[in-house]
Short mmCIF file of C-alpha atoms in Angstrom, two decimals:
data_model
loop_
_atom_site.label_atom_id
_atom_site.label_comp_id
_atom_site.label_asym_id
_atom_site.label_seq_id
_atom_site.Cartn_x
_atom_site.Cartn_y
_atom_site.Cartn_z
CA MET A 1 0.30 -0.31 -0.29
CA LYS A 2 2.49 2.75 0.85
CA ALA A 3 4.53 1.90 -2.42
CA ILE A 4 1.75 2.15 -4.62
CA SER A 5 0.31 5.82 -3.06
CA THR A 6 3.71 7.11 -3.54
CA PHE A 7 2.25 6.96 -7.92
CA GLY A 8 1.13 10.25 -7.20
CA SER A 9 4.75 11.73 -5.80
CA VAL A 10 5.25 12.62 -10.25
CA LEU A 11 1.86 14.16 -10.86
CA LYS A 12 3.14 17.23 -11.96
CA THR A 13 0.33 19.61 -10.87
CA THR A 14 -2.90 18.60 -8.83
CA THR A 15 -5.37 20.34 -10.87
CA ALA A 16 -7.33 19.60 -13.56
CA GLU A 17 -5.01 19.89 -16.10
CA ARG A 18 -2.89 16.51 -15.16
CA SER A 19 -5.29 14.69 -17.52
CA TYR A 20 -3.12 16.17 -19.66
CA PRO A 21 0.11 13.36 -21.10
CA THR A 22 2.18 15.94 -20.42
CA LEU A 23 1.57 16.59 -17.03
CA ARG A 24 1.82 13.03 -15.16
CA GLY A 25 4.78 12.20 -14.58
CA HIS A 26 5.70 8.25 -14.75
CA PRO A 27 5.32 6.56 -11.34
CA PRO A 28 8.74 5.61 -9.80
CA ALA A 29 9.87 1.69 -10.47
CA VAL A 30 8.92 -0.94 -7.39
CA GLU A 31 11.00 -3.89 -7.34
CA LEU A 32 10.35 -6.64 -4.31
CA LYS A 33 12.43 -6.49 -1.71
CA ASP A 34 12.27 -8.35 2.17
CA GLU A 35 12.17 -4.60 3.52
CA MET A 36 10.33 -1.34 2.26
CA SER A 37 12.60 1.18 1.07
CA ILE A 38 11.36 4.81 -0.32
CA PRO A 39 13.74 7.40 -1.52
CA ASP A 40 13.48 10.86 -1.11
CA GLY A 41 11.79 12.89 -3.23
CA LEU A 42 8.62 10.51 -3.31
CA GLU A 43 5.91 11.73 -1.19
CA ILE A 44 2.59 11.63 -1.39
CA PRO A 45 0.83 14.72 -2.60
CA GLU A 46 -0.92 16.79 -0.77
CA THR A 47 -4.08 15.77 -2.19
CA ASP A 48 -6.22 15.21 1.36
CA ILE A 49 -8.62 12.56 -1.10
CA GLN A 50 -7.38 8.06 0.69
CA ILE A 51 -8.42 5.22 -1.13
CA GLU A 52 -10.01 2.42 1.68
CA VAL A 53 -9.32 -1.39 1.20
CA GLN A 54 -8.98 -3.82 2.71
CA PRO A 55 -5.10 -5.81 2.75
CA LYS A 56 -5.67 -8.20 0.30
CA LEU A 57 -3.86 -8.04 -3.57
CA ARG A 58 -6.87 -8.56 -5.43
CA GLN A 59 -7.98 -4.85 -3.90
CA ILE A 60 -4.85 -3.29 -3.84
CA PHE A 61 -3.90 -3.79 -7.74
CA ILE A 62 -7.69 -2.70 -8.67
CA VAL A 63 -7.26 0.09 -7.51
CA SER A 64 -3.29 1.64 -8.10
CA SER A 65 -4.60 3.49 -11.35
CA LEU A 66 -7.32 4.80 -9.84
CA ALA A 67 -4.72 6.13 -6.59
CA TYR A 68 -2.48 7.24 -8.68
CA TYR A 69 -4.53 9.69 -11.11
CA LEU A 70 -6.04 11.25 -7.52
CA GLY A 71 -2.31 11.13 -6.08
CA ALA A 72 -4.32 9.21 -3.39
CA GLU A 73 -2.45 7.20 -0.77
CA ILE A 74 -4.32 3.64 -0.16
CA ILE A 75 -5.26 2.93 3.74
CA SER A 76 -6.62 -0.57 5.17
CA GLY A 77 -10.13 -0.84 5.47
CA SER A 78 -13.02 -2.31 6.17
CA LYS A 79 -14.75 -1.83 2.93
CA ALA A 80 -13.18 0.00 -0.18
CA ARG A 81 -14.32 3.50 -0.38
CA LEU A 82 -12.83 6.90 -1.35
CA THR A 83 -12.50 9.64 1.24
CA THR A 84 -11.87 12.96 1.34
CA GLY A 85 -10.30 15.52 4.05
CA THR A 86 -13.80 17.11 3.99
CA GLY A 87 -16.19 13.90 5.17
CA PHE A 88 -16.99 12.96 2.08
CA THR A 89 -17.10 9.17 0.98
CA TYR A 90 -18.07 6.92 -2.05
CA ALA A 91 -17.94 3.35 -1.56
CA LEU A 92 -15.97 1.57 -4.55
CA ASP A 93 -17.21 -2.03 -3.99
CA GLU A 94 -21.08 -1.17 -4.85
CA ASN A 95 -22.72 -3.89 -5.52
CA GLN A 96 -19.30 -5.59 -4.48
CA ASP A 97 -18.27 -5.25 -7.68
CA LEU A 98 -14.67 -2.84 -7.19
CA GLU A 99 -13.12 -3.62 -11.02
CA THR A 100 -16.47 -2.29 -12.67
CA THR A 101 -16.62 1.11 -9.73
CA ALA A 102 -13.13 1.71 -10.04
CA GLU A 103 -13.30 1.97 -13.17
CA ARG A 104 -16.38 4.23 -12.70
CA VAL A 105 -14.16 5.88 -11.01
CA LEU A 106 -10.92 6.85 -12.58
CA LYS A 107 -12.96 7.53 -16.14
CA GLN A 108 -16.23 9.71 -14.66
CA ILE A 109 -13.52 12.44 -13.38
CA PHE A 110 -10.59 12.05 -15.94
CA PHE A 111 -13.03 13.21 -17.99
CA LEU A 112 -14.67 16.40 -16.15
CA ASP A 113 -10.90 16.74 -15.42
CA THR A 114 -10.48 17.30 -19.01
CA VAL A 115 -13.66 19.17 -19.71
CA VAL A 116 -12.68 21.76 -16.32
CA ARG A 117 -9.56 22.27 -17.48
CA THR A 118 -10.43 24.17 -20.64
CA GLU A 119 -10.49 26.93 -18.00
CA GLY A 120 -7.21 26.88 -17.65
CA THR A 121 -4.01 27.73 -19.85
CA THR A 122 -4.98 25.82 -23.04
CA PRO A 123 -8.70 26.77 -23.56
CA LEU A 124 -9.14 24.14 -26.18
CA PRO A 125 -12.88 23.83 -27.56
CA HIS A 126 -14.23 20.69 -25.40
CA ARG A 127 -17.01 18.71 -27.45
CA LYS A 128 -18.43 17.70 -24.59
CA ARG A 129 -18.60 21.23 -22.46
CA SER A 130 -21.70 22.74 -23.56
CA GLU A 131 -23.50 18.67 -22.32
CA ILE A 132 -21.66 19.29 -19.00
CA GLU A 133 -21.99 22.92 -17.93
CA GLY A 134 -26.76 22.16 -17.15
CA ILE A 135 -25.21 19.53 -15.09
CA PHE A 136 -23.33 21.30 -11.99
CA GLU A 137 -25.04 23.93 -10.25
CA GLN A 138 -21.51 25.83 -10.16
CA SER A 139 -19.60 27.13 -13.58
CA THR A 140 -16.94 25.28 -14.93
CA GLU A 141 -14.52 28.64 -14.10
CA THR A 142 -15.80 28.08 -10.45
CA ILE A 143 -15.53 24.36 -10.48
CA HIS A 144 -11.50 25.04 -11.99
CA GLU A 145 -10.89 26.69 -8.71
CA GLN A 146 -11.58 23.56 -6.45
CA PRO A 147 -9.09 22.45 -4.79
CA ILE A 148 -8.51 18.03 -5.97
CA SER A 149 -11.24 16.66 -3.43
CA LYS A 150 -13.78 19.36 -3.73
CA GLN A 151 -13.13 18.63 -7.64
CA VAL A 152 -14.05 14.60 -6.76
CA GLN A 153 -16.65 15.78 -4.13
CA LEU A 154 -18.92 17.54 -7.11
CA TYR A 155 -17.76 14.77 -10.16
CA LEU A 156 -18.95 11.84 -8.33
CA SER A 157 -21.48 13.81 -7.21
CA VAL A 158 -23.48 13.23 -10.40
CA PRO A 159 -25.07 10.08 -10.99
CA HIS A 160 -23.19 7.94 -13.42
CA SER A 161 -26.31 7.16 -15.68
CA LYS A 162 -26.45 11.43 -16.80
CA LEU A 163 -23.08 10.74 -17.96
CA LYS A 164 -22.51 7.50 -19.16
CA PRO A 165 -23.68 8.69 -22.89
CA LEU A 166 -21.00 11.57 -22.83
CA ILE A 167 -17.58 9.41 -22.12
CA SER A 168 -15.46 7.79 -24.61
CA ASN A 169 -14.70 4.51 -23.85
CA TRP A 170 -11.57 4.09 -23.59
CA GLN A 171 -11.76 0.10 -24.95
CA PHE A 172 -8.72 -0.78 -23.11
CA GLU A 173 -7.75 -2.93 -19.99
CA THR A 174 -5.93 -4.77 -17.98
CA GLN A 175 -5.64 -8.55 -16.27
CA VAL A 176 -2.97 -9.51 -13.87
CA PRO A 177 -2.44 -12.45 -11.88
CA LEU A 178 -2.76 -12.62 -8.50
CA LYS A 179 0.61 -13.12 -6.96
CA HIS A 180 3.02 -10.61 -5.57
CA GLU A 181 5.65 -9.66 -8.54
CA THR A 182 2.67 -8.66 -10.67
CA VAL A 183 3.60 -5.40 -7.99
CA GLU A 184 6.42 -5.10 -10.92
CA PHE A 185 4.08 -4.39 -13.54
CA LEU A 186 1.57 -2.07 -11.38
CA PRO A 187 3.63 1.43 -12.35
CA TYR A 188 3.44 1.41 -15.81
CA ILE A 189 0.05 -0.17 -15.84
CA ALA A 190 -0.99 2.91 -13.85
CA ASN A 191 0.49 4.91 -16.67
CA GLY A 192 -2.05 4.50 -18.93
CA LEU A 193 -4.87 4.61 -16.70
CA SER A 194 -5.21 0.83 -17.42
CA PRO A 195 -8.00 -0.09 -15.40
CA ILE A 196 -6.94 -3.34 -14.08
CA LYS A 197 -8.59 -7.01 -13.64
CA THR A 198 -7.46 -10.07 -11.98
CA ASN A 199 -7.29 -13.44 -12.74
CA ASP A 200 -6.62 -16.09 -9.61
CA ARG A 201 -5.12 -18.47 -12.42
CA GLY A 202 -2.13 -15.97 -13.83
CA ILE A 203 -2.10 -15.56 -17.56
CA GLU A 204 -0.49 -18.41 -18.53
CA GLU A 205 -2.32 -19.84 -21.89
CA VAL A 206 -3.89 -17.44 -25.09
CA THR A 207 -6.60 -18.38 -26.87
CA PHE A 208 -7.84 -18.14 -30.32
CA GLU A 209 -11.43 -18.48 -32.63
CA SER A 210 -10.64 -19.79 -36.28
CA LYS A 211 -13.00 -18.72 -38.72
CA GLU A 212 -11.57 -20.10 -41.65
CA THR A 213 -13.50 -23.96 -42.12
CA ASP A 214 -11.58 -25.08 -45.24
CA VAL A 215 -8.24 -25.00 -44.18
CA ILE A 216 -5.28 -26.88 -46.36
CA SER A 217 -2.02 -26.83 -45.00
CA ALA A 218 -0.21 -26.44 -48.41
CA PHE A 219 -2.18 -22.65 -48.06
CA THR A 220 -0.63 -22.34 -44.65
CA ARG A 221 3.01 -20.40 -43.14
CA GLY A 222 4.16 -23.62 -40.99
CA ASP A 223 5.84 -26.80 -41.79
CA ASP A 224 6.56 -28.31 -44.88
CA ILE A 225 4.71 -31.78 -43.92
CA PRO A 226 1.60 -31.03 -42.37
CA ASP A 227 1.17 -30.92 -38.67
CA THR A 228 -3.18 -31.90 -37.57
CA ASP A 229 -2.72 -31.13 -34.83
CA SER A 230 -1.03 -27.09 -35.47
CA VAL A 231 -4.08 -27.08 -38.62
CA PRO A 232 -6.54 -24.37 -36.78
CA ARG A 233 -10.59 -26.42 -36.08
CA THR A 234 -13.23 -24.04 -36.27
CA GLN A 235 -13.36 -24.91 -31.94
CA ALA A 236 -11.23 -22.51 -29.66
CA ASN A 237 -7.64 -23.19 -29.33
CA LYS A 238 -4.68 -23.40 -26.59
CA THR A 239 -1.30 -22.47 -27.38
CA ASP A 240 0.81 -22.71 -23.46
CA ASP A 241 3.67 -22.06 -25.37
CA ASN A 242 4.98 -19.75 -23.43
CA PRO A 243 8.84 -19.53 -22.82
CA SER A 244 8.60 -16.69 -20.03
CA ALA A 245 10.23 -17.32 -16.41
CA SER A 246 8.71 -14.21 -15.40
CA PRO A 247 5.29 -13.74 -14.79
CA LEU A 248 2.61 -12.79 -17.63
CA ILE A 249 0.26 -9.61 -17.58
CA ARG A 250 -2.43 -9.29 -21.07
CA GLN A 251 -3.77 -6.40 -22.28
CA SER A 252 -7.03 -5.67 -24.35
CA TRP A 253 -8.71 -2.74 -26.27
CA GLY A 254 -11.85 -3.62 -28.14
CA GLU A 255 -15.61 -3.15 -27.22
CA SER A 256 -16.27 -7.31 -27.24
CA SER A 257 -14.42 -10.24 -26.61
CA GLU A 258 -15.18 -11.28 -30.42
CA ARG A 259 -12.86 -7.77 -32.21
CA ASP A 260 -10.32 -7.88 -29.06
CA ILE A 261 -6.66 -6.76 -29.62
CA VAL A 262 -4.86 -8.52 -26.90
CA SER A 263 -0.93 -8.46 -25.26
CA THR A 264 0.97 -10.87 -23.92
CA VAL A 265 3.14 -8.27 -21.95
CA PRO A 266 6.27 -9.93 -19.52
CA LEU A 267 7.58 -6.66 -17.86
CA SER A 268 10.59 -6.80 -19.72
CA ALA A 269 8.93 -5.37 -22.66
CA PHE A 270 8.54 -1.77 -20.70
CA GLN A 271 11.91 -2.09 -18.68
CA ASN A 272 13.75 -2.23 -22.26
CA ASN A 273 11.61 0.31 -23.00
CA ILE A 274 13.03 2.54 -20.25
CA GLY A 275 16.63 4.85 -21.53
CA ARG A 276 16.27 3.41 -24.55
CA SER A 277 18.33 6.49 -26.50
CA PRO A 278 15.95 7.47 -30.40
CA GLN A 279 17.77 5.90 -33.63
CA GLU A 280 19.48 8.52 -34.98
CA ASP A 281 18.14 8.91 -38.64
CA PRO A 282 17.26 6.99 -40.65
CA ILE A 283 14.40 4.83 -39.23
CA ASP A 284 15.88 1.61 -39.70
CA ILE A 285 13.84 -1.39 -41.23
CA GLN A 286 14.88 -5.16 -41.79
CA VAL A 287 12.73 -7.30 -43.79
CA ILE A 288 13.53 -10.60 -44.14
CA CYS A 289 12.05 -12.97 -46.41
CA ASN A 290 12.61 -16.85 -46.30
CA ASP A 291 10.53 -18.45 -48.70
CA GLU A 292 11.05 -17.19 -52.18
CA ASN A 293 7.08 -18.77 -52.45
CA MET A 294 6.36 -15.14 -50.67
CA THR A 295 8.47 -12.88 -52.26
CA GLN A 296 4.50 -10.41 -53.25
CA GLU A 297 4.84 -10.09 -49.65
CA SER A 298 8.20 -8.37 -49.31
CA ASP A 299 7.81 -6.66 -53.02
CA PHE A 300 5.43 -4.65 -51.44
CA VAL A 301 6.53 -3.97 -47.96
CA ASP A 302 9.89 -3.12 -49.81
CA LYS A 303 8.37 -0.29 -51.29
CA VAL A 304 5.61 1.10 -48.98
CA TYR A 305 8.64 1.31 -45.92
CA GLY A 306 10.09 4.96 -46.85
CA ASN A 307 8.18 6.14 -49.32
CA ARG A 308 7.21 8.89 -46.75
CA ASN A 309 9.14 11.94 -48.36
CA GLU A 310 9.80 13.59 -45.24
CA LEU A 311 10.70 10.96 -42.76
CA PRO A 312 13.86 9.33 -43.89
CA PHE A 313 14.70 5.22 -44.20
CA ASP A 314 16.42 2.31 -44.19
CA VAL A 315 15.00 -0.64 -45.58
CA THR A 316 17.22 -3.70 -45.72
CA ILE A 317 16.08 -6.55 -47.58
CA HIS A 318 17.18 -10.20 -46.80
CA CYS A 319 16.44 -13.76 -48.60
CA ASN A 320 17.00 -17.15 -47.90
CA THR A 321 19.12 -16.66 -43.97
CA SER A 322 21.13 -19.17 -42.99
CA GLN A 323 20.70 -19.79 -39.18
CA SER A 324 23.60 -17.24 -38.04
CA GLU A 325 22.67 -13.99 -40.45
CA LEU A 326 19.17 -14.29 -39.37
CA LYS A 327 20.74 -14.49 -35.91
CA GLY A 328 23.16 -11.37 -36.76
CA THR A 329 19.74 -9.21 -38.03
CA LEU A 330 17.58 -10.24 -34.61
CA THR A 331 21.10 -8.95 -32.28
CA SER A 332 22.10 -5.76 -34.24
CA LYS A 333 19.91 -2.55 -33.40
CA SER A 334 17.59 -1.58 -35.25
CA ASP A 335 14.13 -0.36 -35.28
CA PHE A 336 11.37 -2.72 -36.64
CA LEU A 337 11.58 -6.69 -38.22
CA HIS A 338 9.30 -7.57 -40.34
CA TYR A 339 9.88 -11.42 -41.34
CA ILE A 340 8.23 -13.80 -43.67
CA GLY A 341 8.57 -17.32 -44.27
CA HIS A 342 8.00 -20.82 -41.28
CA ILE A 343 8.25 -20.51 -37.77
CA ASP A 344 7.11 -23.13 -35.20
CA LYS A 345 7.70 -24.79 -31.98
CA GLU A 346 11.43 -25.49 -32.95
CA GLY A 347 12.15 -22.05 -34.38
CA TYR A 348 13.09 -19.82 -37.70
CA GLN A 349 12.74 -22.14 -40.80
CA CYS A 350 17.07 -20.84 -42.15
CA THR A 351 18.50 -22.27 -45.15
CA ASP A 352 20.10 -24.57 -42.62
CA GLY A 353 17.65 -25.44 -40.47
CA LYS A 354 15.71 -24.03 -37.43
CA LEU A 355 16.70 -21.22 -35.42
CA ASN A 356 15.13 -20.72 -32.10
CA GLY A 357 14.82 -17.79 -30.28
CA SER A 358 15.76 -18.70 -26.62
CA ASP A 359 19.17 -19.05 -28.96
CA ILE A 360 19.21 -15.04 -28.93
CA LYS A 361 20.56 -14.03 -25.79
CA GLU A 362 20.39 -10.42 -26.88
CA SER A 363 17.96 -8.89 -29.31
CA ASN A 364 18.61 -5.08 -30.37
CA ILE A 365 15.03 -4.74 -32.56
CA LYS A 366 13.39 -2.36 -31.44
CA ALA A 367 9.47 -3.52 -32.85
CA PHE A 368 8.37 -6.94 -34.77
CA PHE A 369 6.36 -8.40 -36.83
CA LEU A 370 7.04 -12.22 -37.21
CA ASN A 371 4.15 -13.13 -40.39
CA ALA A 372 4.44 -16.34 -40.26
CA CYS A 373 2.57 -19.65 -38.54
CA GLN A 374 2.82 -20.03 -34.55
CA SER A 375 4.90 -17.00 -34.26
CA HIS A 376 3.55 -16.22 -30.58
CA ALA A 377 6.33 -18.60 -28.77
CA GLN A 378 9.25 -17.39 -30.91
CA GLY A 379 7.71 -13.49 -29.76
CA LEU A 380 8.33 -13.82 -26.71
CA HIS A 381 11.57 -14.49 -27.05
CA LEU A 382 12.73 -11.95 -28.46
CA ILE A 383 11.12 -9.07 -25.71
CA GLU A 384 12.73 -10.92 -23.35
CA SER A 385 15.90 -10.93 -25.06
CA GLY A 386 15.84 -6.81 -25.57
CA SER A 387 12.61 -5.86 -27.63
CA ILE A 388 9.55 -3.16 -26.80
CA GLY A 389 6.34 -4.77 -28.55
CA GLY A 390 5.19 -6.82 -31.94
CA ILE A 391 2.52 -9.09 -33.92
CA VAL A 392 3.17 -12.70 -34.03
CA THR A 393 0.20 -15.82 -34.55
CA LEU A 394 -0.67 -18.29 -32.26
CA GLY A 395 -1.47 -20.76 -34.69
CA ASN A 396 -1.45 -21.82 -38.91
CA VAL A 397 -2.90 -18.78 -41.60
CA VAL A 398 -3.02 -19.62 -45.23
CA ASN A 399 -0.37 -17.51 -47.05
CA SER A 400 -3.38 -15.04 -49.39
CA GLY A 401 -4.53 -14.23 -46.34
CA ALA A 402 -1.39 -13.75 -44.45
CA VAL A 403 -0.01 -11.67 -47.73
CA ARG A 404 -3.39 -8.89 -47.22
CA VAL A 405 -2.58 -8.21 -43.06
CA GLY A 406 1.42 -8.21 -43.76
CA LYS A 407 0.17 -5.62 -46.35
CA ALA A 408 -1.56 -3.54 -44.43
CA ILE A 409 0.14 -3.47 -41.30
CA ALA A 410 2.89 -2.08 -43.28
CA GLN A 411 0.77 0.41 -44.53
CA LEU A 412 -0.29 1.22 -40.87
CA LEU A 413 3.23 1.53 -39.09
CA ASN A 414 4.69 2.69 -41.87
CA GLN A 415 1.84 6.03 -40.77
CA GLY A 416 2.64 5.41 -36.97
CA PHE A 417 0.17 3.83 -36.14
CA PRO A 418 1.06 1.83 -32.51
CA LEU A 419 0.56 -1.68 -33.06
CA TYR A 420 -2.80 -2.06 -31.75
CA GLY A 421 -4.17 0.28 -33.68
CA ALA A 422 -2.30 -1.34 -36.86
CA LEU A 423 -4.18 -4.61 -35.65
CA ASP A 424 -7.42 -2.69 -35.35
CA ILE A 425 -7.39 -2.37 -38.84
CA ALA A 426 -5.28 -5.21 -40.47
CA GLN A 427 -7.98 -7.33 -39.33
CA LYS A 428 -10.04 -5.73 -41.62
CA GLU A 429 -8.50 -7.27 -44.66
CA SER A 430 -8.38 -11.17 -43.89
CA LEU A 431 -9.94 -13.69 -41.90
CA VAL A 432 -7.50 -14.42 -40.36
CA GLY A 433 -6.56 -11.43 -38.79
CA SER A 434 -8.01 -12.78 -36.22
CA GLN A 435 -4.83 -15.59 -35.53
CA TYR A 436 -2.77 -12.00 -35.27
CA HIS A 437 -1.76 -10.97 -31.58
CA ILE A 438 0.56 -8.83 -29.67
CA VAL A 439 2.93 -9.61 -27.65
CA GLY A 440 4.74 -6.92 -25.39
CA ASP A 441 3.54 -3.41 -25.45
CA GLY A 442 0.63 -2.86 -28.34
CA LYS A 443 1.45 1.26 -28.24
CA THR A 444 4.58 0.76 -29.03
CA THR A 445 5.14 2.95 -33.43
CA ILE A 446 8.48 3.53 -35.78
CA ALA A 447 7.33 6.37 -37.19
CA GLN A 448 5.95 9.46 -36.34
CA SER A 449 2.05 9.81 -37.63
CA ASP A 450 1.46 12.61 -39.90
CA LEU A 451 -1.76 13.48 -38.07
CA VAL A 452 0.12 13.64 -35.07
CA VAL A 453 -2.83 11.36 -33.34
CA PRO A 454 -3.36 8.34 -35.75
CA ASN A 455 -6.47 7.33 -37.20
CA VAL A 456 -9.29 5.62 -39.34
CA CYS A 457 -11.88 7.15 -41.65
CA ILE A 458 -14.76 5.64 -40.65
CA VAL A 459 -17.92 5.87 -43.73
CA GLU A 460 -21.64 5.01 -44.14
CA LYS A 461 -23.77 5.60 -46.68
CA GLU A 462 -26.95 7.26 -45.88
CA GLY A 463 -29.23 8.39 -49.25
CA ASP A 464 -26.95 11.12 -51.01
CA ARG A 465 -25.60 11.84 -48.08
CA LEU A 466 -22.63 10.06 -46.35
CA LEU A 467 -21.48 9.22 -42.24
CA VAL A 468 -18.46 10.17 -40.83
CA SER A 469 -16.89 8.76 -37.90
CA VAL A 470 -13.02 9.12 -36.83
CA LYS A 471 -11.43 7.02 -34.39
CA MET A 472 -8.21 8.02 -32.71
CA TYR A 473 -5.89 5.96 -31.48
CA ASP A 474 -3.30 6.93 -28.26
CA SER A 475 0.78 5.73 -28.72
CA VAL A 476 3.47 7.37 -27.41
CA GLN A 477 3.55 10.12 -29.05
CA ALA A 478 -0.44 10.83 -28.23
CA GLU A 479 -0.64 9.01 -24.69
CA ILE A 480 -4.74 9.36 -22.96
CA GLY A 481 -5.58 12.80 -22.71
CA THR A 482 -4.18 14.32 -25.94
CA MET A 483 -6.55 16.55 -27.34
CA CYS A 484 -7.45 16.53 -31.43
CA THR A 485 -9.72 17.72 -34.11
CA PRO A 486 -10.95 16.31 -36.73
CA TYR A 487 -11.05 18.84 -39.07
CA LEU A 488 -13.56 17.84 -40.33
CA GLU A 489 -16.62 20.71 -41.14
CA PRO A 490 -18.74 21.64 -39.72
CA ILE A 491 -16.80 20.58 -36.49
CA ASP A 492 -14.78 23.03 -35.24
CA GLU A 493 -14.20 21.79 -31.61
CA TYR A 494 -11.52 19.12 -29.80
CA TYR A 495 -12.15 14.85 -29.12
CA VAL A 496 -10.23 14.00 -26.25
CA VAL A 497 -7.78 11.11 -27.49
CA PRO A 498 -8.46 8.10 -26.94
CA GLY A 499 -12.33 7.56 -28.18
CA GLU A 500 -14.29 7.94 -31.58
CA THR A 501 -16.47 11.18 -33.12
CA GLU A 502 -20.18 10.99 -33.33
CA LYS A 503 -21.66 10.12 -36.88
CA ILE A 504 -21.39 13.30 -38.78
CA PRO A 505 -23.51 13.46 -41.57
CA ILE A 506 -21.35 15.20 -44.35
CA GLU A 507 -22.08 15.86 -48.38
CA LYS A 508 -19.35 14.64 -50.89
CA PRO A 509 -17.17 18.64 -51.63
CA GLN A 510 -16.77 18.01 -48.03
CA PHE A 511 -15.83 15.00 -47.84
CA GLU A 512 -13.32 15.25 -50.53
CA ASP A 513 -11.68 17.88 -48.55
CA PHE A 514 -11.26 16.38 -46.12
CA LEU A 515 -9.62 13.43 -47.82
CA ASN A 516 -7.20 16.23 -49.05
CA GLN A 517 -5.52 17.11 -45.67
CA GLY A 518 -3.28 13.73 -45.20
CA LYS A 519 -2.77 10.04 -45.95
CA PHE A 520 -4.70 7.98 -43.47
CA PRO A 521 -6.62 4.39 -44.32
CA VAL A 522 -10.44 4.74 -44.72
CA VAL A 523 -12.69 2.12 -43.64
CA ILE A 524 -15.84 1.66 -46.32
CA GLY A 525 -18.22 -1.20 -45.49
CA LYS A 526 -15.66 -4.32 -45.31
CA ASN A 527 -12.67 -3.07 -46.85
CA VAL A 528 -9.35 -0.79 -45.93
CA TYR A 529 -8.49 2.71 -48.43
CA TRP A 530 -6.55 4.37 -47.94
CA SER A 531 -7.52 8.65 -48.32
CA ASP A 532 -5.22 9.54 -51.43
CA SER A 533 -7.05 6.42 -53.20
CA VAL A 534 -10.30 6.60 -52.17
CA LEU A 535 -12.70 7.62 -55.68
CA VAL A 536 -15.26 9.91 -54.05
CA GLU A 537 -17.61 9.83 -56.86
CA SER A 538 -18.22 6.41 -56.94
CA LEU A 539 -19.82 6.10 -53.27
#
């Protein structure tokens, strides 16, 4: 409790402006030792807020992100509740559901802070401000001047049912095992303001659903010898290829379990990013194609990576590598690896045998995409040996589908999308997209976005008009709390990242002007296009 109570010591302010990512420092690291030791300078801020929970791992873990954001002290109590020095009390175990209540309270307070902060030094017009002003008896200006404990009291006096339609759904959560070792993950989870769910069973197994009914092993990226046990089936399959000896957590993004983007995360994924110096220009991309029948994908991505004039890229293509050549590439410093070929439980297929990721003691690849069958375990090996994040597969993937997904991923990462955002959009390209998974930090990027905040435009037809919405993704360059406007008439206000605009009715000439603002993905029906290739008149 004492250790997590220090998380708020890094907040640069306790005003509503801490909802800006630049005014929230990263919580201090936590290490398990025999004795408690807190360095000087990590004092609990004077917010006059306490969170009472029972001294049990589950309850302490669940309130960690909330305690960080509020700069609150966690203390022992018989009932889970939030209290302030003014005598205000708010129950956190409503309906015996601490997880749901803690998540709701965090999102409600954060959302209202993003509105109230418009009275501060950066008065950007907030899209939802006009709908909030009538809820409180006091003006937003008056609320802005109140201390944090009073603001929290005012915020939580509003029934959640009134605010729920207005609050952006972050669609992001972290599932953690109930183990003492999990405490070392908490600073990184809290930094992302992620709601926390607990799991008594741990995070050892990954399941996937294959939506394909006719799978022919000759068309998959597995070994040359058919392996009926590894061929995807219509029922759920489990892969317990977990080479990590350390605890794992699971982070997910999505509206439903059927479309969740899931990442398996060892602690090393976060630790590997600490103190990592940015690569000097140009951005280094390594593309490996270890099957001559898959050169369609390697030829395409060679043209995609580095096709932005404002960003220098250095793309190197390797074909039919030996074990030593592949090992040399994995251990050399690079921003991104795009691997095309065959992988199984024994490792990467090379010209002279198979290279197992466990033989790589130090990976200097920042991020990667292992577009091959059963690459989950090999991806975890890379994270454990130095990488930060990557996209992998959970089972066999049909080659034609893998090519479509590979092309889409390359284009999206090249345009500055984080791994989870790229996979979210690329899944629409093929049914096999459901078999792709993330290992490590899903918010990892390899390039900056033209639009600062990576976003996708979603288009629906309504008679002669179009209904357009814009979905915005948070990343290491645009963290949660960033403001963004789509520059789509008649919208001239700002939205909080991550989030999605409402459906905006526009005429075709308006939409054409919008598409000319930059290069970004556009989803029309079940297909993904790029803004510079959409023929508006054909819609």
